[in-house]
mmCIF file of C-alpha atoms in Angstrom:
data_model
loop_
_atom_site.group_PDB
_atom_site.id
_atom_site.type_symbol
_atom_site.label_atom_id
_atom_site.label_comp_id
_atom_site.label_asym_id
_atom_site.label_seq_id
_atom_site.Cartn_x
_atom_site.Cartn_y
_atom_site.Cartn_z
ATOM 1 C CA MET A 1 0.000 0.000 0.000
ATOM 2 C CA GLY A 2 1.194 3.539 -0.780
ATOM 3 C CA GLN A 3 2.274 5.743 2.086
ATOM 4 C CA CYS A 4 1.424 9.423 2.519
ATOM 5 C CA THR A 5 5.160 10.093 2.861
ATOM 6 C CA SER A 6 5.931 9.002 -0.712
ATOM 7 C CA ASP A 7 7.723 11.487 -2.986
ATOM 8 C CA THR A 8 4.666 11.802 -5.249
ATOM 9 C CA SER A 9 2.407 12.489 -2.298
ATOM 10 C CA LYS A 10 4.830 15.066 -0.913
ATOM 11 C CA ASP A 11 5.029 16.864 -4.244
ATOM 12 C CA GLU A 12 1.241 16.928 -4.505
ATOM 13 C CA ASP A 13 0.898 18.157 -0.925
ATOM 14 C CA LEU A 14 3.496 20.854 -1.470
ATOM 15 C CA GLY A 15 1.829 22.022 -4.659
ATOM 16 C CA ASN A 16 -1.567 22.098 -2.987
ATOM 17 C CA LEU A 17 -0.191 24.006 0.010
ATOM 18 C CA GLU A 18 1.416 26.629 -2.224
ATOM 19 C CA SER A 19 -1.747 26.929 -4.303
ATOM 20 C CA SER A 20 -3.979 27.231 -1.222
ATOM 21 C CA PHE A 21 -1.710 29.856 0.311
ATOM 22 C CA ALA A 22 -1.751 32.002 -2.831
ATOM 23 C CA ASN A 23 -5.457 31.499 -3.588
ATOM 24 C CA TYR A 24 -6.634 32.383 -0.114
ATOM 25 C CA LEU A 25 -4.554 35.543 0.237
ATOM 26 C CA MET A 26 -5.772 36.734 -3.164
ATOM 27 C CA THR A 27 -9.287 36.893 -1.666
ATOM 28 C CA ILE A 28 -8.168 39.355 1.039
ATOM 29 C CA LYS A 29 -8.165 43.084 0.309
ATOM 30 C CA THR A 30 -4.755 44.715 0.603
ATOM 31 C CA GLU A 31 -5.895 47.104 3.347
ATOM 32 C CA SER A 32 -7.166 44.172 5.445
ATOM 33 C CA LYS A 33 -4.186 41.809 5.227
ATOM 34 C CA ILE A 34 -2.522 41.153 8.569
ATOM 35 C CA ILE A 35 0.859 40.168 7.084
ATOM 36 C CA SER A 36 2.886 42.265 4.678
ATOM 37 C CA GLN A 37 3.180 41.608 0.957
ATOM 38 C CA GLU A 38 6.906 41.110 1.505
ATOM 39 C CA THR A 39 6.191 38.273 3.962
ATOM 40 C CA ILE A 40 3.681 36.721 1.565
ATOM 41 C CA HIS A 41 6.258 36.739 -1.253
ATOM 42 C CA SER A 42 8.890 35.213 1.055
ATOM 43 C CA VAL A 43 6.587 32.358 2.050
ATOM 44 C CA GLU A 44 5.574 31.680 -1.551
ATOM 45 C CA SER A 45 9.226 31.711 -2.636
ATOM 46 C CA GLN A 46 10.234 29.189 0.029
ATOM 47 C CA MET A 47 7.319 26.926 -0.890
ATOM 48 C CA LYS A 48 8.257 27.000 -4.559
ATOM 49 C CA GLU A 49 11.768 25.937 -3.616
ATOM 50 C CA GLY A 50 10.368 23.086 -1.533
ATOM 51 C CA ASN A 51 11.661 24.570 1.718
ATOM 52 C CA LEU A 52 8.595 24.072 3.903
ATOM 53 C CA GLN A 53 10.550 24.380 7.135
ATOM 54 C CA ARG A 54 11.722 27.872 6.212
ATOM 55 C CA ALA A 55 8.226 28.853 5.058
ATOM 56 C CA HIS A 56 6.801 27.723 8.381
ATOM 57 C CA SER A 57 9.484 29.682 10.224
ATOM 58 C CA ILE A 58 8.601 32.878 8.345
ATOM 59 C CA ILE A 59 4.900 32.431 9.120
ATOM 60 C CA GLY A 60 5.720 31.694 12.769
ATOM 61 C CA ASP A 61 7.724 34.916 13.036
ATOM 62 C CA ALA A 62 4.853 36.848 11.456
ATOM 63 C CA LEU A 63 2.343 35.385 13.932
ATOM 64 C CA ARG A 64 4.571 36.298 16.870
ATOM 65 C CA ASP A 65 4.913 39.817 15.507
ATOM 66 C CA ILE A 66 1.115 40.081 15.340
ATOM 67 C CA ASP A 67 0.686 38.753 18.878
ATOM 68 C CA ASN A 68 3.290 41.098 20.337
ATOM 69 C CA ALA A 69 2.696 44.235 18.250
ATOM 70 C CA THR A 70 1.845 47.081 20.601
ATOM 71 C CA ILE A 71 -0.640 49.751 19.543
ATOM 72 C CA ASN A 72 -0.468 53.118 21.292
ATOM 73 C CA ILE A 73 -3.041 55.764 20.423
ATOM 74 C CA ALA A 74 -2.670 59.307 21.696
ATOM 75 C CA VAL A 75 -5.902 61.225 22.341
ATOM 76 C CA THR A 76 -5.637 64.935 23.025
ATOM 77 C CA GLY A 77 -7.796 68.043 22.846
ATOM 78 C CA GLU A 78 -9.239 70.811 24.962
ATOM 79 C CA SER A 79 -10.913 70.014 28.290
ATOM 80 C CA GLY A 80 -14.612 69.275 27.800
ATOM 81 C CA ALA A 81 -14.226 68.129 24.191
ATOM 82 C CA GLY A 82 -15.193 64.557 25.041
ATOM 83 C CA LYS A 83 -11.763 62.878 25.159
ATOM 84 C CA SER A 84 -12.684 60.512 27.993
ATOM 85 C CA SER A 85 -15.983 59.515 26.398
ATOM 86 C CA PHE A 86 -14.185 58.889 23.113
ATOM 87 C CA ILE A 87 -11.574 56.706 24.829
ATOM 88 C CA ASN A 88 -14.325 54.729 26.559
ATOM 89 C CA ALA A 89 -16.147 54.279 23.246
ATOM 90 C CA LEU A 90 -12.994 52.935 21.575
ATOM 91 C CA ARG A 91 -12.463 50.527 24.455
ATOM 92 C CA GLY A 92 -16.087 49.395 24.465
ATOM 93 C CA VAL A 93 -16.645 50.324 28.110
ATOM 94 C CA GLY A 94 -19.346 52.384 29.747
ATOM 95 C CA PRO A 95 -18.679 55.530 31.813
ATOM 96 C CA LYS A 96 -19.557 53.687 35.036
ATOM 97 C CA ASP A 97 -17.408 50.622 34.370
ATOM 98 C CA GLU A 98 -14.636 49.972 36.848
ATOM 99 C CA ASP A 99 -11.703 51.019 34.655
ATOM 100 C CA ALA A 100 -13.460 53.658 32.545
ATOM 101 C CA ALA A 101 -11.873 57.027 31.875
ATOM 102 C CA GLU A 102 -13.547 59.631 34.053
ATOM 103 C CA VAL A 103 -16.104 61.691 32.167
ATOM 104 C CA GLY A 104 -17.016 65.291 32.929
ATOM 105 C CA VAL A 105 -14.023 65.963 35.174
ATOM 106 C CA THR A 106 -12.219 69.287 34.821
ATOM 107 C CA GLU A 107 -8.744 68.669 33.513
ATOM 108 C CA THR A 108 -6.036 69.643 35.994
ATOM 109 C CA THR A 109 -3.338 67.021 35.425
ATOM 110 C CA ILE A 110 -0.289 67.599 33.280
ATOM 111 C CA LYS A 111 0.459 63.878 33.035
ATOM 112 C CA ARG A 112 -0.704 61.444 30.383
ATOM 113 C CA ALA A 113 -3.022 58.669 31.548
ATOM 114 C CA PRO A 114 -2.906 55.157 29.994
ATOM 115 C CA TYR A 115 -6.075 53.109 29.440
ATOM 116 C CA LYS A 116 -5.570 49.503 28.447
ATOM 117 C CA HIS A 117 -8.124 47.827 26.233
ATOM 118 C CA PRO A 118 -10.019 45.310 28.408
ATOM 119 C CA LYS A 119 -9.656 42.455 25.886
ATOM 120 C CA ILE A 120 -6.598 43.312 23.777
ATOM 121 C CA ARG A 121 -3.566 43.478 26.059
ATOM 122 C CA THR A 122 -1.327 45.137 23.452
ATOM 123 C CA LEU A 123 -3.634 48.122 22.836
ATOM 124 C CA THR A 124 -3.334 51.243 24.996
ATOM 125 C CA LEU A 125 -5.131 54.552 24.611
ATOM 126 C CA TRP A 126 -3.363 57.522 26.150
ATOM 127 C CA ASP A 127 -5.360 60.455 27.479
ATOM 128 C CA LEU A 128 -3.034 63.422 27.020
ATOM 129 C CA PRO A 129 -3.469 66.754 28.778
ATOM 130 C CA GLY A 130 -4.885 69.464 26.547
ATOM 131 C CA ILE A 131 -2.171 71.602 25.043
ATOM 132 C CA GLY A 132 -4.012 74.668 26.336
ATOM 133 C CA THR A 133 -3.281 73.529 29.902
ATOM 134 C CA MET A 134 0.481 73.405 29.265
ATOM 135 C CA ASN A 135 2.641 76.505 29.481
ATOM 136 C CA PHE A 136 5.161 75.699 26.766
ATOM 137 C CA PRO A 137 5.296 75.465 22.939
ATOM 138 C CA PRO A 138 3.786 72.501 20.984
ATOM 139 C CA GLU A 139 7.203 70.964 20.281
ATOM 140 C CA GLU A 140 7.991 70.838 23.986
ATOM 141 C CA TYR A 141 4.486 69.530 24.669
ATOM 142 C CA LEU A 142 5.058 66.623 22.299
ATOM 143 C CA GLU A 143 8.404 65.866 23.918
ATOM 144 C CA LYS A 144 6.799 65.917 27.381
ATOM 145 C CA VAL A 145 4.069 63.441 26.362
ATOM 146 C CA LYS A 146 6.626 61.198 24.576
ATOM 147 C CA PHE A 147 5.300 61.620 21.052
ATOM 148 C CA GLN A 148 7.613 58.951 19.615
ATOM 149 C CA GLU A 149 5.712 56.176 21.440
ATOM 150 C CA TYR A 150 2.399 56.633 19.602
ATOM 151 C CA ASP A 151 1.236 55.138 16.333
ATOM 152 C CA PHE A 152 -0.883 58.223 15.670
ATOM 153 C CA PHE A 153 -2.621 61.153 17.348
ATOM 154 C CA ILE A 154 -6.332 61.868 17.531
ATOM 155 C CA ILE A 155 -7.183 65.504 18.264
ATOM 156 C CA VAL A 156 -10.671 65.681 19.766
ATOM 157 C CA SER A 157 -12.694 68.867 19.388
ATOM 158 C CA ALA A 158 -16.249 69.817 20.274
ATOM 159 C CA SER A 159 -16.401 73.361 18.935
ATOM 160 C CA ARG A 160 -14.187 75.624 16.861
ATOM 161 C CA PHE A 161 -10.605 74.532 16.378
ATOM 162 C CA THR A 162 -8.346 76.658 18.586
ATOM 163 C CA LYS A 163 -4.973 78.205 17.807
ATOM 164 C CA HIS A 164 -3.448 75.792 20.352
ATOM 165 C CA GLU A 165 -4.770 72.805 18.420
ATOM 166 C CA LEU A 166 -3.620 74.202 15.069
ATOM 167 C CA ASP A 167 -0.118 74.697 16.461
ATOM 168 C CA LEU A 168 -0.201 71.162 17.826
ATOM 169 C CA ALA A 169 -1.223 69.800 14.418
ATOM 170 C CA LYS A 170 1.717 71.617 12.803
ATOM 171 C CA ALA A 171 4.083 70.173 15.403
ATOM 172 C CA ILE A 172 2.773 66.632 14.891
ATOM 173 C CA ILE A 173 3.373 66.965 11.157
ATOM 174 C CA PHE A 174 6.864 68.297 11.833
ATOM 175 C CA MET A 175 7.533 65.277 14.067
ATOM 176 C CA LYS A 176 6.429 63.038 11.166
ATOM 177 C CA ARG A 177 3.454 61.481 12.933
ATOM 178 C CA ASN A 178 -0.061 60.875 11.573
ATOM 179 C CA TYR A 179 -3.009 62.631 13.151
ATOM 180 C CA TYR A 180 -6.782 62.747 12.708
ATOM 181 C CA ILE A 181 -9.391 65.321 13.711
ATOM 182 C CA VAL A 182 -12.413 63.960 15.570
ATOM 183 C CA ARG A 183 -15.311 66.356 16.051
ATOM 184 C CA THR A 184 -17.519 65.059 18.858
ATOM 185 C CA LYS A 185 -21.036 65.912 20.034
ATOM 186 C CA VAL A 186 -22.471 66.326 16.537
ATOM 187 C CA ASP A 187 -25.699 64.723 17.783
ATOM 188 C CA THR A 188 -26.116 67.648 20.198
ATOM 189 C CA ASP A 189 -25.391 70.115 17.394
ATOM 190 C CA LEU A 190 -28.056 68.511 15.222
ATOM 191 C CA GLN A 191 -30.606 68.542 18.031
ATOM 192 C CA ASN A 192 -29.953 72.228 18.725
ATOM 193 C CA GLU A 193 -30.146 73.115 15.042
ATOM 194 C CA GLU A 194 -33.449 71.266 14.613
ATOM 195 C CA LYS A 195 -34.849 72.942 17.714
ATOM 196 C CA ASN A 196 -33.811 76.402 16.547
ATOM 197 C CA GLU A 197 -34.764 75.994 12.873
ATOM 198 C CA PRO A 198 -37.400 73.208 12.719
ATOM 199 C CA SER A 199 -38.855 74.265 9.355
ATOM 200 C CA THR A 200 -35.532 74.443 7.503
ATOM 201 C CA PHE A 201 -33.514 71.811 9.364
ATOM 202 C CA ASP A 202 -31.458 69.537 7.116
ATOM 203 C CA ARG A 203 -29.225 66.961 8.784
ATOM 204 C CA GLU A 204 -26.732 66.587 5.946
ATOM 205 C CA LYS A 205 -26.405 70.311 5.383
ATOM 206 C CA THR A 206 -25.767 70.852 9.092
ATOM 207 C CA LEU A 207 -23.065 68.189 9.142
ATOM 208 C CA GLN A 208 -21.484 69.666 6.042
ATOM 209 C CA LYS A 209 -21.510 73.089 7.680
ATOM 210 C CA ILE A 210 -19.618 71.704 10.689
ATOM 211 C CA ARG A 211 -17.090 69.959 8.461
ATOM 212 C CA SER A 212 -16.610 73.046 6.298
ATOM 213 C CA SER A 213 -15.827 75.187 9.325
ATOM 214 C CA TYR A 214 -12.805 72.968 10.059
ATOM 215 C CA VAL A 215 -11.724 72.840 6.429
ATOM 216 C CA ASN A 216 -11.894 76.626 6.224
ATOM 217 C CA THR A 217 -9.840 77.031 9.410
ATOM 218 C CA PHE A 218 -7.004 74.888 8.052
ATOM 219 C CA SER A 219 -7.161 76.641 4.686
ATOM 220 C CA GLN A 220 -7.083 80.024 6.396
ATOM 221 C CA TYR A 221 -3.815 79.074 8.096
ATOM 222 C CA GLU A 222 -2.481 77.623 4.829
ATOM 223 C CA MET A 223 -2.304 74.090 6.197
ATOM 224 C CA ASP A 224 -3.128 70.859 4.410
ATOM 225 C CA VAL A 225 -6.589 69.730 5.483
ATOM 226 C CA PRO A 226 -6.415 66.462 7.451
ATOM 227 C CA GLN A 227 -9.109 63.819 7.587
ATOM 228 C CA ILE A 228 -11.992 65.082 9.717
ATOM 229 C CA PHE A 229 -14.476 62.705 11.347
ATOM 230 C CA LEU A 230 -17.790 63.839 12.809
ATOM 231 C CA ILE A 231 -18.974 61.510 15.580
ATOM 232 C CA SER A 232 -21.175 61.062 18.605
ATOM 233 C CA ASN A 233 -19.643 59.244 21.545
ATOM 234 C CA ARG A 234 -23.160 58.207 22.559
ATOM 235 C CA ASP A 235 -23.980 56.554 19.220
ATOM 236 C CA VAL A 236 -20.827 55.070 17.704
ATOM 237 C CA SER A 237 -22.750 53.222 15.000
ATOM 238 C CA ASP A 238 -23.799 56.500 13.388
ATOM 239 C CA TYR A 239 -22.041 59.417 11.690
ATOM 240 C CA ASP A 240 -18.326 58.953 10.868
ATOM 241 C CA PHE A 241 -17.272 56.606 13.657
ATOM 242 C CA PRO A 242 -17.290 53.459 11.456
ATOM 243 C CA VAL A 243 -15.411 55.372 8.737
ATOM 244 C CA LEU A 244 -12.827 56.457 11.306
ATOM 245 C CA MET A 245 -12.270 52.837 12.358
ATOM 246 C CA ASP A 246 -11.829 51.733 8.721
ATOM 247 C CA THR A 247 -9.337 54.536 8.148
ATOM 248 C CA LEU A 248 -7.247 53.670 11.203
ATOM 249 C CA ILE A 249 -7.146 49.988 10.202
ATOM 250 C CA LYS A 250 -6.041 50.858 6.681
ATOM 251 C CA ASN A 251 -3.270 53.163 7.877
ATOM 252 C CA LEU A 252 -1.844 50.847 10.535
ATOM 253 C CA PRO A 253 1.090 48.557 9.684
ATOM 254 C CA ASN A 254 -0.015 45.030 8.679
ATOM 255 C CA GLU A 255 1.092 43.366 11.908
ATOM 256 C CA LYS A 256 -0.945 45.822 14.028
ATOM 257 C CA ARG A 257 -4.216 45.516 12.112
ATOM 258 C CA HIS A 258 -5.313 42.184 13.563
ATOM 259 C CA ASN A 259 -5.428 43.193 17.212
ATOM 260 C CA PHE A 260 -6.888 46.593 16.399
ATOM 261 C CA MET A 261 -9.692 44.988 14.382
ATOM 262 C CA LEU A 262 -10.409 42.613 17.265
ATOM 263 C CA SER A 263 -10.604 45.586 19.630
ATOM 264 C CA LEU A 264 -13.428 47.280 17.734
ATOM 265 C CA PRO A 265 -16.839 47.467 19.425
ATOM 266 C CA ASN A 266 -19.660 45.615 17.675
ATOM 267 C CA ILE A 267 -21.232 48.764 16.301
ATOM 268 C CA THR A 268 -22.328 47.395 12.920
ATOM 269 C CA GLU A 269 -22.568 44.043 11.155
ATOM 270 C CA ALA A 270 -19.720 45.191 8.915
ATOM 271 C CA ALA A 271 -17.472 45.676 11.968
ATOM 272 C CA ILE A 272 -18.351 42.187 13.200
ATOM 273 C CA ASP A 273 -17.610 40.699 9.782
ATOM 274 C CA ARG A 274 -14.286 42.491 9.730
ATOM 275 C CA LYS A 275 -13.336 40.851 13.015
ATOM 276 C CA ARG A 276 -14.268 37.455 11.629
ATOM 277 C CA GLU A 277 -12.204 37.925 8.477
ATOM 278 C CA SER A 278 -9.184 38.963 10.512
ATOM 279 C CA MET A 279 -9.545 35.921 12.765
ATOM 280 C CA ARG A 280 -9.900 33.697 9.698
ATOM 281 C CA GLN A 281 -6.586 34.984 8.415
ATOM 282 C CA PHE A 282 -4.914 34.299 11.757
ATOM 283 C CA ILE A 283 -6.349 30.772 12.022
ATOM 284 C CA TRP A 284 -5.397 30.062 8.436
ATOM 285 C CA LEU A 285 -1.814 31.239 8.971
ATOM 286 C CA GLU A 286 -1.548 29.059 12.062
ATOM 287 C CA ALA A 287 -2.699 26.104 9.978
ATOM 288 C CA CYS A 288 -0.158 26.865 7.246
ATOM 289 C CA LYS A 289 2.551 27.007 9.894
ATOM 290 C CA ALA A 290 1.616 23.464 10.890
ATOM 291 C CA GLY A 291 2.685 22.416 7.398
ATOM 292 C CA ALA A 292 1.911 19.513 5.108
ATOM 293 C CA VAL A 293 0.467 16.751 7.245
ATOM 294 C CA ALA A 294 -1.578 13.706 6.442
ATOM 295 C CA THR A 295 -5.322 14.195 6.344
ATOM 296 C CA MET A 296 -6.923 13.415 9.677
ATOM 297 C CA PRO A 297 -10.470 12.039 9.488
ATOM 298 C CA LEU A 298 -13.159 13.637 11.569
ATOM 299 C CA VAL A 299 -13.583 11.112 14.341
ATOM 300 C CA GLY A 300 -14.943 11.463 17.854
ATOM 301 C CA LEU A 301 -13.508 14.083 20.134
ATOM 302 C CA PHE A 302 -11.315 13.034 23.016
ATOM 303 C CA ARG A 303 -11.864 14.661 26.370
ATOM 304 C CA ASP A 304 -8.605 16.646 26.342
ATOM 305 C CA GLU A 305 -9.322 17.872 22.820
ATOM 306 C CA LYS A 306 -12.724 19.014 23.946
ATOM 307 C CA GLU A 307 -11.161 21.040 26.759
ATOM 308 C CA ARG A 308 -8.798 22.772 24.341
ATOM 309 C CA LEU A 309 -11.676 23.523 22.022
ATOM 310 C CA LYS A 310 -13.635 24.944 24.949
ATOM 311 C CA VAL A 311 -10.792 27.399 25.640
ATOM 312 C CA LYS A 312 -10.829 28.473 21.981
ATOM 313 C CA LEU A 313 -14.595 28.886 21.943
ATOM 314 C CA ASN A 314 -14.568 30.969 25.122
ATOM 315 C CA ARG A 315 -11.837 33.195 23.680
ATOM 316 C CA TYR A 316 -13.886 33.827 20.536
ATOM 317 C CA ARG A 317 -16.993 34.534 22.604
ATOM 318 C CA ASP A 318 -14.986 37.046 24.623
ATOM 319 C CA LEU A 319 -13.566 38.809 21.547
ATOM 320 C CA PHE A 320 -16.992 39.052 19.915
ATOM 321 C CA GLY A 321 -18.787 40.215 23.051
ATOM 322 C CA VAL A 322 -21.018 37.178 23.529
ATOM 323 C CA ASP A 323 -19.263 35.841 26.641
ATOM 324 C CA ASP A 324 -21.109 35.541 29.961
ATOM 325 C CA THR A 325 -19.683 38.779 31.383
ATOM 326 C CA SER A 326 -20.689 40.760 28.306
ATOM 327 C CA LEU A 327 -24.140 39.193 28.287
ATOM 328 C CA GLU A 328 -24.667 40.183 31.926
ATOM 329 C CA ALA A 329 -23.708 43.781 31.136
ATOM 330 C CA ILE A 330 -26.004 43.883 28.084
ATOM 331 C CA ALA A 331 -28.850 42.327 30.093
ATOM 332 C CA LYS A 332 -28.432 44.972 32.783
ATOM 333 C CA ASN A 333 -28.401 47.853 30.280
ATOM 334 C CA SER A 334 -31.343 46.404 28.344
ATOM 335 C CA GLN A 335 -33.237 45.494 31.519
ATOM 336 C CA VAL A 336 -33.912 41.946 30.364
ATOM 337 C CA PRO A 337 -32.971 38.637 32.037
ATOM 338 C CA VAL A 338 -29.611 37.246 30.905
ATOM 339 C CA GLU A 339 -31.300 33.872 30.316
ATOM 340 C CA GLN A 340 -33.529 35.552 27.737
ATOM 341 C CA LEU A 341 -30.461 36.767 25.867
ATOM 342 C CA LYS A 342 -28.842 33.340 25.952
ATOM 343 C CA LYS A 343 -31.928 31.786 24.386
ATOM 344 C CA ILE A 344 -31.310 33.641 21.131
ATOM 345 C CA LEU A 345 -27.645 32.559 20.939
ATOM 346 C CA LYS A 346 -25.958 29.319 19.855
ATOM 347 C CA SER A 347 -22.356 29.596 21.014
ATOM 348 C CA PRO A 348 -22.967 29.145 24.778
ATOM 349 C CA TYR A 349 -24.284 25.649 24.091
ATOM 350 C CA LEU A 350 -22.061 24.624 21.194
ATOM 351 C CA LEU A 351 -19.985 22.111 23.149
ATOM 352 C CA GLU A 352 -22.697 20.908 25.485
ATOM 353 C CA THR A 353 -24.165 18.422 23.033
ATOM 354 C CA GLU A 354 -23.421 14.733 23.504
ATOM 355 C CA LYS A 355 -24.000 14.093 19.833
ATOM 356 C CA GLU A 356 -20.500 14.554 18.471
ATOM 357 C CA LYS A 357 -21.601 13.561 14.987
ATOM 358 C CA THR A 358 -23.669 16.737 14.868
ATOM 359 C CA LEU A 359 -20.543 18.785 15.506
ATOM 360 C CA GLU A 360 -18.619 16.774 12.945
ATOM 361 C CA LYS A 361 -21.299 17.409 10.343
ATOM 362 C CA LEU A 362 -21.250 21.143 11.069
ATOM 363 C CA ALA A 363 -17.457 21.177 10.894
ATOM 364 C CA SER A 364 -17.536 19.442 7.520
ATOM 365 C CA GLU A 365 -19.969 22.034 6.220
ATOM 366 C CA THR A 366 -17.624 24.768 7.439
ATOM 367 C CA LEU A 367 -14.758 23.109 5.568
ATOM 368 C CA ASP A 368 -16.807 22.938 2.368
ATOM 369 C CA LEU A 369 -17.607 26.658 2.601
ATOM 370 C CA PHE A 370 -13.976 27.567 3.189
ATOM 371 C CA ALA A 371 -12.762 25.323 0.378
ATOM 372 C CA SER A 372 -15.123 27.033 -2.057
ATOM 373 C CA ALA A 373 -13.891 30.446 -0.900
ATOM 374 C CA THR A 374 -10.276 29.566 -1.702
ATOM 375 C CA GLY A 375 -11.088 28.261 -5.147
ATOM 376 C CA GLY A 376 -10.644 24.530 -4.742
ATOM 377 C CA PRO A 377 -9.467 21.701 -2.507
ATOM 378 C CA LEU A 378 -7.384 22.705 0.487
ATOM 379 C CA GLY A 379 -4.043 21.063 0.015
ATOM 380 C CA ALA A 380 -1.415 19.449 2.164
ATOM 381 C CA GLY A 381 -3.824 18.601 4.950
ATOM 382 C CA VAL A 382 -3.623 22.172 6.233
ATOM 383 C CA PHE A 383 -7.314 22.326 7.037
ATOM 384 C CA PHE A 384 -7.688 18.667 7.829
ATOM 385 C CA ARG A 385 -6.852 18.986 11.468
ATOM 386 C CA LYS A 386 -9.854 18.707 13.716
ATOM 387 C CA THR A 387 -8.998 21.828 15.678
ATOM 388 C CA ILE A 388 -8.965 23.889 12.465
ATOM 389 C CA TYR A 389 -12.373 22.614 11.474
ATOM 390 C CA PHE A 390 -13.822 23.565 14.809
ATOM 391 C CA GLN A 391 -12.100 26.915 15.074
ATOM 392 C CA HIS A 392 -13.918 27.999 11.931
ATOM 393 C CA LEU A 393 -17.152 26.524 13.198
ATOM 394 C CA PHE A 394 -16.762 28.425 16.475
ATOM 395 C CA LEU A 395 -15.793 31.624 14.689
ATOM 396 C CA ASP A 396 -18.807 31.568 12.375
ATOM 397 C CA THR A 397 -21.130 30.773 15.285
ATOM 398 C CA VAL A 398 -19.954 33.603 17.542
ATOM 399 C CA THR A 399 -20.071 35.973 14.559
ATOM 400 C CA GLU A 400 -23.717 35.171 13.957
ATOM 401 C CA ASP A 401 -24.428 35.422 17.687
ATOM 402 C CA ALA A 402 -22.833 38.879 17.772
ATOM 403 C CA LYS A 403 -25.034 39.984 14.874
ATOM 404 C CA VAL A 404 -28.165 38.601 16.505
ATOM 405 C CA LEU A 405 -27.248 40.353 19.743
ATOM 406 C CA LEU A 406 -26.623 43.624 17.908
ATOM 407 C CA THR A 407 -30.069 43.476 16.326
ATOM 408 C CA LYS A 408 -31.955 42.244 19.368
ATOM 409 C CA THR A 409 -30.440 44.674 21.874
ATOM 410 C CA TYR A 410 -31.378 47.615 19.673
ATOM 411 C CA SER A 411 -34.925 46.276 19.546
ATOM 412 C CA LYS A 412 -34.881 45.696 23.326
ATOM 413 C CA VAL A 413 -34.922 41.919 22.742
#
């Protein structure tokens, strides 16, 4: 009988692995890829030369870089502009949560304050003192707050852009750092405008008027106009908040995109899908790193395997906000029993069934869907490991649960 280690089998496996690697990555948009094009070319080159060990090493290094890549976001602006609320919104925490940034407190500190993301250990948002509270020039301000540590700056404003903020923007450009303008409280502006001019109120015209005021200010000072995002910290699914998130993802280095995407609050179905696609890339790269192995049939789960799968499932539930702690918080805010929320979800009960064949059938269906997405059979046994099957099953399930929860919580369940 032929063995899976025969030269012919190895050649076929290697060819399939190379083909699968190339085909899958072709389906991912450039701005969403979590590894660089240079890394992709290096892996493909090593596979073509038959050097699987080196290819796996390159992928392993890339995965470690993703895991360990720190993301530091500087948030600054005048006191009362909504910096703390914006930081809380980015972190997906409420103003009364234990580690929330304090809202509505008069700024007196001259020190920066770090706020770790509750689920992504490598992401930190830094609340910087407003430049108007510091008695030295913008260049010195940036040195004091350690400008070189941040991936980019977000200048938060709630009214007209001040001379202090314009000078800060110039200094950030001089220091060769990216920055973005976030105009908060546009919901309040719209409400006031509608109240004052009910017969002529036009939402889009009002928003355009706000945006134009910033554009005109930069033009007046002969500065290039940066990207300006109009948001409400109280409704992050509306206005420019989703566009801001897409822009930040696009402009981050490849290795930092994955964790930033996972950090995003579930504000829209598109944001949830983006998380899933990023996790699919990560899972797929892990599988490629495992290399060309013999196909493993889907047989019954052993107890220790089930425990490992349970850890994976719980991690996905946590990242997608359908874990028990998140459900309790949502239930409290929505004033509905947590058991009622759980009834509309599938992931909490995914591993409780005794009928393993049901899981195996679902896993096979997941494999079929993924195979069709990559344009053909998945080679070299990369996806034929049971844990890979189930990781995709878990991922798709928590994604759908997150979407259901998004819809139901807005409709008060």
